[in-house]
mmCIF file of C-alpha atoms and ligand atoms in Angstrom:
data_model
loop_
_atom_site.group_PDB
_atom_site.id
_atom_site.type_symbol
_atom_site.label_atom_id
_atom_site.label_comp_id
_atom_site.label_asym_id
_atom_site.label_seq_id
_atom_site.Cartn_x
_atom_site.Cartn_y
_atom_site.Cartn_z
ATOM 1 C CA MET Q 1 0.043 0.132 0.110
ATOM 2 C CA HIS Q 2 0.928 3.419 -0.707
ATOM 3 C CA GLY Q 3 2.052 5.700 2.125
ATOM 4 C CA PRO Q 4 2.836 8.244 3.427
ATOM 5 C CA GLY Q 5 2.309 10.031 0.135
ATOM 6 C CA CYS Q 6 4.283 11.702 -2.281
ATOM 7 C CA PRO Q 7 5.297 15.535 -1.742
ATOM 8 C CA VAL Q 8 2.993 16.508 -4.521
ATOM 9 C CA CYS Q 9 0.244 14.293 -2.399
ATOM 10 C CA VAL Q 10 0.781 16.016 0.645
ATOM 11 C CA THR Q 11 1.265 19.436 0.086
ATOM 12 C CA PRO Q 12 -1.793 21.144 1.910
ATOM 13 C CA LEU Q 13 -4.445 22.473 -0.581
ATOM 14 C CA GLU Q 14 -4.083 25.770 1.726
ATOM 15 C CA MET Q 15 -0.396 25.675 0.671
ATOM 16 C CA ILE Q 16 -1.203 25.261 -2.792
ATOM 17 C CA ASP Q 17 -3.859 28.366 -2.360
ATOM 18 C CA ARG Q 18 -0.897 30.351 -0.814
ATOM 19 C CA ALA Q 19 1.116 29.554 -3.664
ATOM 20 C CA HIS Q 20 -1.338 30.675 -6.033
ATOM 21 C CA ALA Q 21 -1.845 33.998 -4.663
ATOM 22 C CA ILE Q 22 1.657 34.883 -4.650
ATOM 23 C CA ALA Q 23 1.806 33.896 -8.209
ATOM 24 C CA ARG Q 24 -0.968 36.101 -9.129
ATOM 25 C CA LEU Q 25 0.769 39.054 -8.048
ATOM 26 C CA PRO Q 26 2.304 41.077 -10.866
ATOM 27 C CA ASN Q 27 5.474 41.803 -9.174
ATOM 28 C CA VAL Q 28 6.256 37.788 -8.790
ATOM 29 C CA ILE Q 29 8.027 35.773 -10.808
ATOM 30 C CA PHE Q 30 6.735 31.991 -9.710
ATOM 31 C CA CYS Q 31 9.223 29.310 -10.059
ATOM 32 C CA SER Q 32 8.361 25.490 -9.604
ATOM 33 C CA PHE Q 33 9.144 22.418 -10.640
ATOM 34 C CA GLY Q 34 6.825 20.967 -13.385
ATOM 35 C CA ASP Q 35 5.049 18.560 -11.143
ATOM 36 C CA MET Q 36 3.458 20.938 -9.367
ATOM 37 C CA LEU Q 37 2.100 23.140 -12.186
ATOM 38 C CA ARG Q 38 -0.929 20.612 -12.744
ATOM 39 C CA VAL Q 39 -1.820 20.865 -9.262
ATOM 40 C CA PRO Q 40 -5.267 22.432 -8.695
ATOM 41 C CA GLY Q 41 -6.053 24.457 -5.693
ATOM 42 C CA SER Q 42 -9.397 25.934 -4.594
ATOM 43 C CA ASP Q 43 -9.371 28.028 -8.248
ATOM 44 C CA GLY Q 44 -7.550 26.586 -10.969
ATOM 45 C CA ASP Q 45 -3.723 25.684 -11.311
ATOM 46 C CA LEU Q 46 -0.364 27.185 -11.926
ATOM 47 C CA PHE Q 47 -0.872 26.986 -15.571
ATOM 48 C CA THR Q 48 -4.242 28.306 -14.982
ATOM 49 C CA ILE Q 49 -2.549 31.471 -13.478
ATOM 50 C CA LYS Q 50 -0.056 31.427 -16.432
ATOM 51 C CA SER Q 51 -2.285 31.359 -19.075
ATOM 52 C CA GLU Q 52 -4.010 34.471 -17.346
ATOM 53 C CA GLY Q 53 -0.606 36.698 -17.428
ATOM 54 C CA GLY Q 54 1.227 35.599 -14.448
ATOM 55 C CA ASP Q 55 4.931 35.013 -14.821
ATOM 56 C CA VAL Q 56 5.026 31.333 -13.739
ATOM 57 C CA ARG Q 57 8.257 29.562 -14.906
ATOM 58 C CA VAL Q 58 9.103 25.958 -14.464
ATOM 59 C CA VAL Q 59 12.790 25.255 -13.672
ATOM 60 C CA TYR Q 60 15.080 22.506 -13.596
ATOM 61 C CA SER Q 61 17.156 23.281 -10.490
ATOM 62 C CA PRO Q 62 16.284 25.520 -7.777
ATOM 63 C CA LEU Q 63 19.288 27.256 -8.178
ATOM 64 C CA ASP Q 64 18.100 28.675 -11.596
ATOM 65 C CA CYS Q 65 16.038 31.044 -9.594
ATOM 66 C CA LEU Q 66 19.504 32.846 -9.088
ATOM 67 C CA LYS Q 67 19.835 33.746 -12.526
ATOM 68 C CA ILE Q 68 16.237 34.784 -12.990
ATOM 69 C CA ALA Q 69 16.698 36.932 -10.214
ATOM 70 C CA ARG Q 70 19.678 38.612 -11.446
ATOM 71 C CA ALA Q 71 18.284 39.210 -14.734
ATOM 72 C CA ASN Q 72 14.988 40.687 -13.210
ATOM 73 C CA PRO Q 73 16.181 42.674 -10.204
ATOM 74 C CA ALA Q 74 12.852 44.922 -10.322
ATOM 75 C CA LYS Q 75 10.842 41.438 -9.598
ATOM 76 C CA GLN Q 76 10.587 39.108 -6.608
ATOM 77 C CA VAL Q 77 11.808 35.663 -7.644
ATOM 78 C CA VAL Q 78 9.384 32.848 -5.343
ATOM 79 C CA PHE Q 79 10.579 29.380 -5.763
ATOM 80 C CA PHE Q 80 7.952 26.758 -4.330
ATOM 81 C CA ALA Q 81 10.162 24.667 -2.363
ATOM 82 C CA ILE Q 82 8.215 21.427 -1.431
ATOM 83 C CA GLY Q 83 9.393 17.805 -1.051
ATOM 84 C CA PHE Q 84 10.979 15.357 1.602
ATOM 85 C CA GLU Q 85 14.330 15.485 2.846
ATOM 86 C CA THR Q 86 15.744 14.313 -0.642
ATOM 87 C CA THR Q 87 14.917 18.110 -2.364
ATOM 88 C CA ALA Q 88 16.220 19.756 0.809
ATOM 89 C CA PRO Q 89 19.503 20.001 0.325
ATOM 90 C CA ALA Q 90 19.205 21.885 -3.393
ATOM 91 C CA ASN Q 91 16.561 24.191 -1.568
ATOM 92 C CA ALA Q 92 18.740 24.989 1.351
ATOM 93 C CA MET Q 93 21.488 26.090 -1.196
ATOM 94 C CA LEU Q 94 18.881 28.267 -3.011
ATOM 95 C CA ALA Q 95 18.283 30.317 0.236
ATOM 96 C CA TRP Q 96 22.116 30.078 1.257
ATOM 97 C CA ARG Q 97 23.580 31.372 -2.210
ATOM 98 C CA ALA Q 98 20.374 34.102 -2.070
ATOM 99 C CA ARG Q 99 21.864 35.454 1.093
ATOM 100 C CA GLU Q 100 25.542 34.889 0.137
ATOM 101 C CA GLU Q 101 24.963 37.287 -3.013
ATOM 102 C CA LYS Q 102 22.923 39.490 -1.216
ATOM 103 C CA LEU Q 103 20.030 38.821 -3.838
ATOM 104 C CA ASN Q 104 16.961 39.894 -1.721
ATOM 105 C CA ASN Q 105 14.554 39.504 -4.737
ATOM 106 C CA VAL Q 106 14.878 35.914 -4.033
ATOM 107 C CA SER Q 107 12.488 34.105 -1.630
ATOM 108 C CA LEU Q 108 11.380 30.276 -0.909
ATOM 109 C CA LEU Q 109 7.727 29.339 -0.259
ATOM 110 C CA VAL Q 110 8.488 26.264 2.206
ATOM 111 C CA SER Q 111 6.763 23.273 2.403
ATOM 112 C CA HIS Q 112 9.217 20.398 3.131
ATOM 113 C CA VAL Q 113 7.978 17.278 4.990
ATOM 114 C CA LEU Q 114 10.031 14.643 6.748
ATOM 115 C CA VAL Q 115 9.618 10.714 6.358
ATOM 116 C CA PRO Q 116 10.288 9.613 9.894
ATOM 117 C CA PRO Q 117 7.923 11.475 12.191
ATOM 118 C CA ALA Q 118 5.102 10.232 9.783
ATOM 119 C CA LEU Q 119 6.210 6.721 9.960
ATOM 120 C CA GLU Q 120 6.070 7.077 13.618
ATOM 121 C CA ALA Q 121 2.612 9.080 13.690
ATOM 122 C CA ILE Q 122 1.166 6.006 11.329
ATOM 123 C CA LEU Q 123 2.467 3.041 14.060
ATOM 124 C CA ALA Q 124 1.412 4.933 16.827
ATOM 125 C CA SER Q 125 -2.146 5.320 15.574
ATOM 126 C CA PRO Q 126 -4.788 3.046 17.029
ATOM 127 C CA GLU Q 127 -6.019 2.079 13.948
ATOM 128 C CA ASN Q 128 -2.551 1.153 12.541
ATOM 129 C CA ARG Q 129 -2.257 -2.040 10.270
ATOM 130 C CA VAL Q 130 0.774 -1.667 8.732
ATOM 131 C CA GLN Q 131 3.269 -4.634 9.601
ATOM 132 C CA GLY Q 132 6.469 -3.201 7.843
ATOM 133 C CA PHE Q 133 7.669 -0.376 5.702
ATOM 134 C CA LEU Q 134 9.862 -0.099 2.609
ATOM 135 C CA GLY Q 135 11.808 2.490 3.656
ATOM 136 C CA PRO Q 136 12.271 5.528 1.284
ATOM 137 C CA GLY Q 137 15.736 5.093 -0.917
ATOM 138 C CA HIS Q 138 16.120 8.533 -1.792
ATOM 139 C CA VAL Q 139 15.502 10.028 1.410
ATOM 140 C CA CYS Q 140 17.951 7.854 3.289
ATOM 141 C CA ALA Q 141 20.495 8.961 0.298
ATOM 142 C CA VAL Q 142 20.578 11.899 1.775
ATOM 143 C CA MET Q 143 19.803 11.449 5.535
ATOM 144 C CA GLY Q 144 21.127 7.874 6.323
ATOM 145 C CA TYR Q 145 19.026 5.598 7.881
ATOM 146 C CA GLY Q 146 19.992 6.000 11.737
ATOM 147 C CA GLU Q 147 16.610 8.019 12.427
ATOM 148 C CA TYR Q 148 14.654 4.739 11.548
ATOM 149 C CA LEU Q 149 16.545 2.620 13.895
ATOM 150 C CA PRO Q 150 14.586 3.275 17.066
ATOM 151 C CA ILE Q 151 11.461 3.478 15.077
ATOM 152 C CA SER Q 152 12.045 -0.108 14.194
ATOM 153 C CA ALA Q 153 12.880 -0.998 17.345
ATOM 154 C CA ASN Q 154 10.156 0.817 19.032
ATOM 155 C CA TYR Q 155 7.192 -0.762 17.499
ATOM 156 C CA LYS Q 156 8.658 -4.013 16.238
ATOM 157 C CA VAL Q 157 8.289 -3.325 12.969
ATOM 158 C CA PRO Q 158 10.837 -4.516 9.830
ATOM 159 C CA ILE Q 159 11.869 -1.701 7.655
ATOM 160 C CA VAL Q 160 13.708 -2.146 4.623
ATOM 161 C CA ILE Q 161 15.230 0.667 3.031
ATOM 162 C CA THR Q 162 14.704 0.178 -0.855
ATOM 163 C CA GLY Q 163 15.480 1.617 -3.838
ATOM 164 C CA PHE Q 164 13.188 2.444 -7.049
ATOM 165 C CA GLU Q 165 13.924 -0.112 -9.751
ATOM 166 C CA PRO Q 166 11.498 -3.004 -10.235
ATOM 167 C CA LEU Q 167 13.848 -5.447 -8.666
ATOM 168 C CA ASP Q 168 14.921 -3.357 -5.897
ATOM 169 C CA ILE Q 169 11.020 -3.401 -5.019
ATOM 170 C CA LEU Q 170 10.978 -6.983 -5.253
ATOM 171 C CA GLU Q 171 13.799 -7.716 -2.773
ATOM 172 C CA GLY Q 172 12.532 -5.053 -0.428
ATOM 173 C CA VAL Q 173 9.446 -7.025 -0.460
ATOM 174 C CA LEU Q 174 10.966 -10.354 0.246
ATOM 175 C CA MET Q 175 13.637 -8.985 2.634
ATOM 176 C CA THR Q 176 10.191 -7.527 4.753
ATOM 177 C CA VAL Q 177 8.530 -10.704 4.579
ATOM 178 C CA LYS Q 178 11.492 -12.610 5.519
ATOM 179 C CA GLN Q 179 11.724 -10.694 8.580
ATOM 180 C CA LEU Q 180 7.849 -11.188 9.605
ATOM 181 C CA GLU Q 181 8.049 -14.605 8.924
ATOM 182 C CA GLU Q 182 11.359 -15.166 11.052
ATOM 183 C CA GLY Q 183 9.933 -12.713 13.803
ATOM 184 C CA ARG Q 184 12.506 -10.290 13.390
ATOM 185 C CA ALA Q 185 11.777 -6.568 13.290
ATOM 186 C CA VAL Q 186 14.815 -4.135 12.111
ATOM 187 C CA VAL Q 187 16.196 -1.694 9.925
ATOM 188 C CA GLU Q 188 17.931 -3.531 6.547
ATOM 189 C CA ASN Q 189 19.240 -1.676 3.740
ATOM 190 C CA GLN Q 190 18.431 -3.250 0.313
ATOM 191 C CA TYR Q 191 19.669 0.193 -1.500
ATOM 192 C CA SER Q 192 23.327 -0.717 -0.294
ATOM 193 C CA ARG Q 193 24.824 0.325 -3.786
ATOM 194 C CA ILE Q 194 23.726 3.618 -3.100
ATOM 195 C CA LEU Q 195 24.063 4.964 0.618
ATOM 196 C CA ASP Q 196 24.634 3.761 3.782
ATOM 197 C CA GLN Q 197 23.592 4.584 7.771
ATOM 198 C CA THR Q 198 25.561 7.929 7.651
ATOM 199 C CA GLY Q 199 24.167 9.590 4.266
ATOM 200 C CA ASN Q 200 25.553 12.613 2.769
ATOM 201 C CA LEU Q 201 26.882 14.832 5.950
ATOM 202 C CA PRO Q 202 27.874 17.829 3.556
ATOM 203 C CA ALA Q 203 24.219 18.028 2.666
ATOM 204 C CA GLN Q 204 22.911 17.609 6.127
ATOM 205 C CA LYS Q 205 25.220 19.923 7.299
ATOM 206 C CA LEU Q 206 23.739 22.823 4.579
ATOM 207 C CA ILE Q 207 19.892 21.494 5.748
ATOM 208 C CA GLY Q 208 20.921 22.318 9.160
ATOM 209 C CA LYS Q 209 22.441 25.658 8.288
ATOM 210 C CA VAL Q 210 19.091 26.981 6.618
ATOM 211 C CA PHE Q 211 16.034 24.869 8.015
ATOM 212 C CA GLU Q 212 14.923 23.916 11.302
ATOM 213 C CA VAL Q 213 12.462 21.219 12.157
ATOM 214 C CA SER Q 214 8.889 22.471 12.470
ATOM 215 C CA ASP Q 215 5.504 21.219 12.922
ATOM 216 C CA ARG Q 216 4.118 20.177 9.260
ATOM 217 C CA LYS Q 217 0.463 19.905 8.100
ATOM 218 C CA TRP Q 218 0.251 16.760 5.738
ATOM 219 C CA ARG Q 219 -2.616 17.348 3.164
ATOM 220 C CA GLY Q 220 -5.260 14.616 4.139
ATOM 221 C CA ILE Q 221 -3.523 13.682 7.288
ATOM 222 C CA GLY Q 222 -3.416 16.948 9.405
ATOM 223 C CA THR Q 223 -0.575 18.582 11.113
ATOM 224 C CA ILE Q 224 2.371 15.834 12.378
ATOM 225 C CA PRO Q 225 4.517 17.423 15.226
ATOM 226 C CA HIS Q 226 8.039 17.878 14.187
ATOM 227 C CA SER Q 227 7.766 16.812 10.623
ATOM 228 C CA GLY Q 228 8.602 19.272 8.399
ATOM 229 C CA TYR Q 229 11.546 22.124 7.640
ATOM 230 C CA ARG Q 230 10.945 25.853 7.730
ATOM 231 C CA LEU Q 231 13.456 28.455 7.091
ATOM 232 C CA ARG Q 232 15.616 29.589 10.286
ATOM 233 C CA GLN Q 233 15.112 33.362 11.168
ATOM 234 C CA GLU Q 234 18.523 34.237 9.844
ATOM 235 C CA PHE Q 235 16.549 33.744 6.614
ATOM 236 C CA ALA Q 236 13.368 35.284 7.255
ATOM 237 C CA ALA Q 237 14.402 37.871 4.235
ATOM 238 C CA HIS Q 238 13.715 34.783 1.992
ATOM 239 C CA ASP Q 239 10.811 33.618 3.468
ATOM 240 C CA ALA Q 240 7.963 33.939 0.840
ATOM 241 C CA GLU Q 241 5.528 33.082 3.706
ATOM 242 C CA LYS Q 242 6.352 36.158 5.883
ATOM 243 C CA LEU Q 243 7.211 38.622 2.766
ATOM 244 C CA PHE Q 244 3.683 38.086 1.122
ATOM 245 C CA ASP Q 245 1.393 37.683 4.308
ATOM 246 C CA VAL Q 246 -0.286 34.504 2.844
ATOM 247 C CA ALA Q 247 -0.459 32.667 6.440
ATOM 248 C CA ASP Q 248 -4.094 33.358 6.949
ATOM 249 C CA ILE Q 249 -5.399 31.709 3.335
ATOM 250 C CA LEU Q 250 -6.858 28.339 5.123
ATOM 251 C CA THR Q 251 -8.453 25.854 2.887
ATOM 252 C CA LEU Q 252 -10.744 22.940 3.795
ATOM 253 C CA GLU Q 253 -10.261 19.788 1.942
ATOM 254 C CA PRO Q 254 -13.963 18.117 0.270
ATOM 255 C CA GLU Q 255 -15.821 16.152 2.909
ATOM 256 C CA ILE Q 256 -15.954 12.968 0.965
ATOM 257 C CA CYS Q 257 -12.325 12.448 0.399
ATOM 258 C CA ILE Q 258 -10.681 9.469 2.256
ATOM 259 C CA SER Q 259 -7.028 10.457 1.364
ATOM 260 C CA GLY Q 260 -5.846 10.359 4.728
ATOM 261 C CA GLU Q 261 -6.962 6.970 5.732
ATOM 262 C CA ILE Q 262 -5.278 5.686 2.036
ATOM 263 C CA LEU Q 263 -2.133 7.684 3.322
ATOM 264 C CA ARG Q 264 -1.954 5.869 6.656
ATOM 265 C CA GLY Q 265 -2.880 2.404 4.895
ATOM 266 C CA ILE Q 266 -6.127 2.021 6.699
ATOM 267 C CA LYS Q 267 -8.209 2.220 3.542
ATOM 268 C CA LYS Q 268 -7.785 1.734 -0.344
ATOM 269 C CA PRO Q 269 -8.895 3.802 -3.149
ATOM 270 C CA HIS Q 270 -11.705 1.568 -4.271
ATOM 271 C CA ASP Q 271 -13.249 2.159 -0.765
ATOM 272 C CA CYS Q 272 -13.864 5.875 -1.573
ATOM 273 C CA PRO Q 273 -17.339 6.542 -2.928
ATOM 274 C CA ALA Q 274 -15.757 9.328 -5.031
ATOM 275 C CA PHE Q 275 -13.113 7.137 -6.816
ATOM 276 C CA ALA Q 276 -13.347 7.229 -10.719
ATOM 277 C CA THR Q 277 -16.793 8.839 -10.507
ATOM 278 C CA LEU Q 278 -16.584 12.605 -8.791
ATOM 279 C CA CYS Q 279 -12.891 12.264 -8.738
ATOM 280 C CA ASP Q 280 -10.519 11.420 -10.937
ATOM 281 C CA PRO Q 281 -6.746 12.622 -12.538
ATOM 282 C CA GLN Q 282 -8.435 15.583 -14.565
ATOM 283 C CA HIS Q 283 -10.535 16.919 -11.565
ATOM 284 C CA PRO Q 284 -9.032 15.481 -8.345
ATOM 285 C CA LEU Q 285 -10.676 16.144 -5.186
ATOM 286 C CA GLY Q 286 -7.891 14.708 -2.888
ATOM 287 C CA ALA Q 287 -4.432 14.487 -2.174
ATOM 288 C CA THR Q 288 -3.739 10.915 -3.577
ATOM 289 C CA MET Q 289 -5.353 11.472 -6.711
ATOM 290 C CA VAL Q 290 -3.431 14.791 -7.351
ATOM 291 C CA SER Q 291 -0.005 13.299 -8.494
ATOM 292 C CA ALA Q 292 0.619 10.412 -11.063
ATOM 293 C CA GLU Q 293 2.556 9.018 -7.878
ATOM 294 C CA GLY Q 294 -0.582 9.053 -5.630
ATOM 295 C CA ALA Q 295 -2.339 6.089 -4.643
ATOM 296 C CA CYS Q 296 -5.852 7.026 -6.254
ATOM 297 C CA ALA Q 297 -4.218 8.432 -9.379
ATOM 298 C CA ALA Q 298 -2.248 4.979 -9.482
ATOM 299 C CA TYR Q 299 -5.444 2.555 -9.033
ATOM 300 C CA TYR Q 300 -7.219 4.961 -11.473
ATOM 301 C CA ALA Q 301 -4.486 4.444 -14.172
ATOM 302 C CA TYR Q 302 -4.025 0.678 -13.458
ATOM 303 C CA GLY Q 303 -6.799 -0.843 -11.447
ATOM 304 C CA ARG Q 304 -10.160 1.405 -11.893
ATOM 305 C CA HIS Q 305 -11.840 -1.312 -13.597
ATOM 306 C CA LEU Q 306 -11.229 -4.194 -10.997
ATOM 307 C CA LYS Q 307 -14.042 -4.862 -8.406
ATOM 308 C CA PRO Q 308 -12.971 -3.579 -5.152
ATOM 309 C CA GLN Q 309 -12.315 -7.156 -4.125
ATOM 310 C CA GLY Q 310 -10.086 -7.237 -7.262
ATOM 311 C CA ALA Q 311 -7.425 -4.594 -5.657
ATOM 312 C CA GLY Q 312 -5.298 -7.324 -4.530
ATOM 313 C CA LYS Q 313 -5.234 -8.546 -7.823
ATOM 314 C CA LEU Q 314 -3.680 -6.100 -9.385
ATOM 315 C CA HIS Q 315 -0.184 -7.743 -9.648
ATOM 316 C CA GLN Q 316 -1.439 -10.871 -11.400
ATOM 317 C CA ILE Q 317 -3.632 -8.985 -14.009
ATOM 318 C CA ALA Q 318 -0.728 -6.159 -15.027
ATOM 319 C CA PRO Q 319 2.398 -7.163 -13.163
ATOM 320 C CA ASP Q 320 4.555 -5.236 -15.953
ATOM 321 C CA LEU Q 321 2.214 -2.004 -15.922
ATOM 322 C CA ALA Q 322 1.918 -1.380 -12.378
ATOM 323 C CA PRO Q 323 4.328 1.474 -11.564
ATOM 324 C CA ALA Q 324 7.298 0.843 -8.857
ATOM 325 C CA SER Q 325 5.389 2.627 -6.354
ATOM 326 C CA ALA Q 326 2.087 1.049 -6.782
ATOM 327 C CA GLY Q 327 4.385 -2.455 -6.713
ATOM 328 C CA ALA Q 328 5.128 -1.634 -2.942
ATOM 329 C CA ALA Q 329 3.281 -3.994 -1.015
ATOM 330 C CA LEU Q 330 3.848 -2.083 2.238
ATOM 331 C CA VAL Q 331 4.296 1.607 2.775
ATOM 332 C CA SER Q 332 6.920 3.475 1.029
ATOM 333 C CA GLY Q 333 7.528 7.272 0.424
ATOM 334 C CA GLY Q 334 6.937 8.949 -2.709
ATOM 335 C CA ARG Q 335 9.635 10.122 -5.299
ATOM 336 C CA ALA Q 336 10.649 13.569 -4.160
HETATM 337 S S1 LIG E 1 -11.007 9.171 -4.936
HETATM 338 FE FE1 LIG E 1 -10.606 11.386 -4.680
HETATM 339 S S2 LIG E 1 -11.818 11.884 -3.131
HETATM 340 FE FE2 LIG E 1 -11.242 9.701 -2.956
HETATM 341 S S3 LIG E 1 -9.947 9.417 -1.736
HETATM 342 FE FE3 LIG E 1 -8.756 9.372 -3.467
HETATM 343 S S4 LIG E 1 -8.204 11.594 -4.090
HETATM 344 FE FE4 LIG E 1 -9.836 11.679 -1.959
#
C-alpha cells in the first residue's frame, strides 16, 4: 500500500492556494518544478495563472532562480520549495546562495516534509495496520537510515530501505516478508549500492544551517509534530510566507475524500465513494489523486476497472504495468 504519500500529494491545499495567491501578483516571477503546475488549488492551477498572464516558470534546479533574479532585479522571484529530505539540500542551497549574493529578490515558499515522523504517526495510531515498511531510498541517500533504527525497535516493525527499480522493490518486499516470517524487526538496507547509515553529511550540514524542524500539516492527514522544515530566522528575508503575508489563507478539503486514511494504509482507493466518479486525475478532489504517483491516481491508471475485491489482484493482472510505487506491498515514501 502507498504511503505516507508523495510530496505533491501531501502538500496541503491551503499551501497550494498560498502559492497561487503569490503567483498571481504582478511583480512576482513564480518558479516551480513542473509537477506542481497541474496541481489544482481552490481556483485553478499554475497553468491557469500562467495563461491569465502570471509569470510562472518551470525550473530544473532551484539554483536557476538565482539567474532569473539577477536578470530581473525589479521582480520578486519565488521558488515553491516542496519535497521530502531529498530535495532539501538543493533548496537550502538556493536560500544560502541568495543570502551570500545579497539577492534580496529571491524567496522560498517552503513546504518540506520529513519521513520518519510520518512513519511514527502511522505506527502510533490505534487504527494502524501496517506491519512493515519499505523505507525511502531517496530520502536515506541524503539522511542515512540512523533515524529509522529507534522506530523499528520501538514499534517492532521491519523497515527495509529500498531502491526504486522493479527488482529493488521485489527484493525489499522479500526482505520485509522474511523478517516478518522469522519474527524479526530490524532496519535492513536493500539499497546498499547507493547509501549507508550515515548518508550525505555535507548535505545534512547545509540543511541544518538553513532549515529548522517544525510542525507541518500533511494534506489528508493533518498536522504531524516535528515533521517538516521551515527557514531559520536568519533567512527570514528569503521566506515568502513572511514577505507576502499569505499565512491566513486556510482551505478545507472536500468532506467526501478519505485520502488521509489511504495515506495511512487504513483504506484503499476503491473504498472511496468518489473514486473514478466524482474524482479522477483531471478533476482530483484529494491528495492521493493529485499526483500521478498518488495511490488513487495509480489505482485509477491501472486498476479502476477491477471490482473492489480485485484490488489485491492488481499484480497478477498487470504485473508489467504497475509503477514501482504501486508495486510496493507495504508503505513507502514518494519520489521527491
Ligand atoms: S478517490 Fe479522490 S476523493 Fe476519494 S480518496 Fe482518492 S483523492 Fe480523495
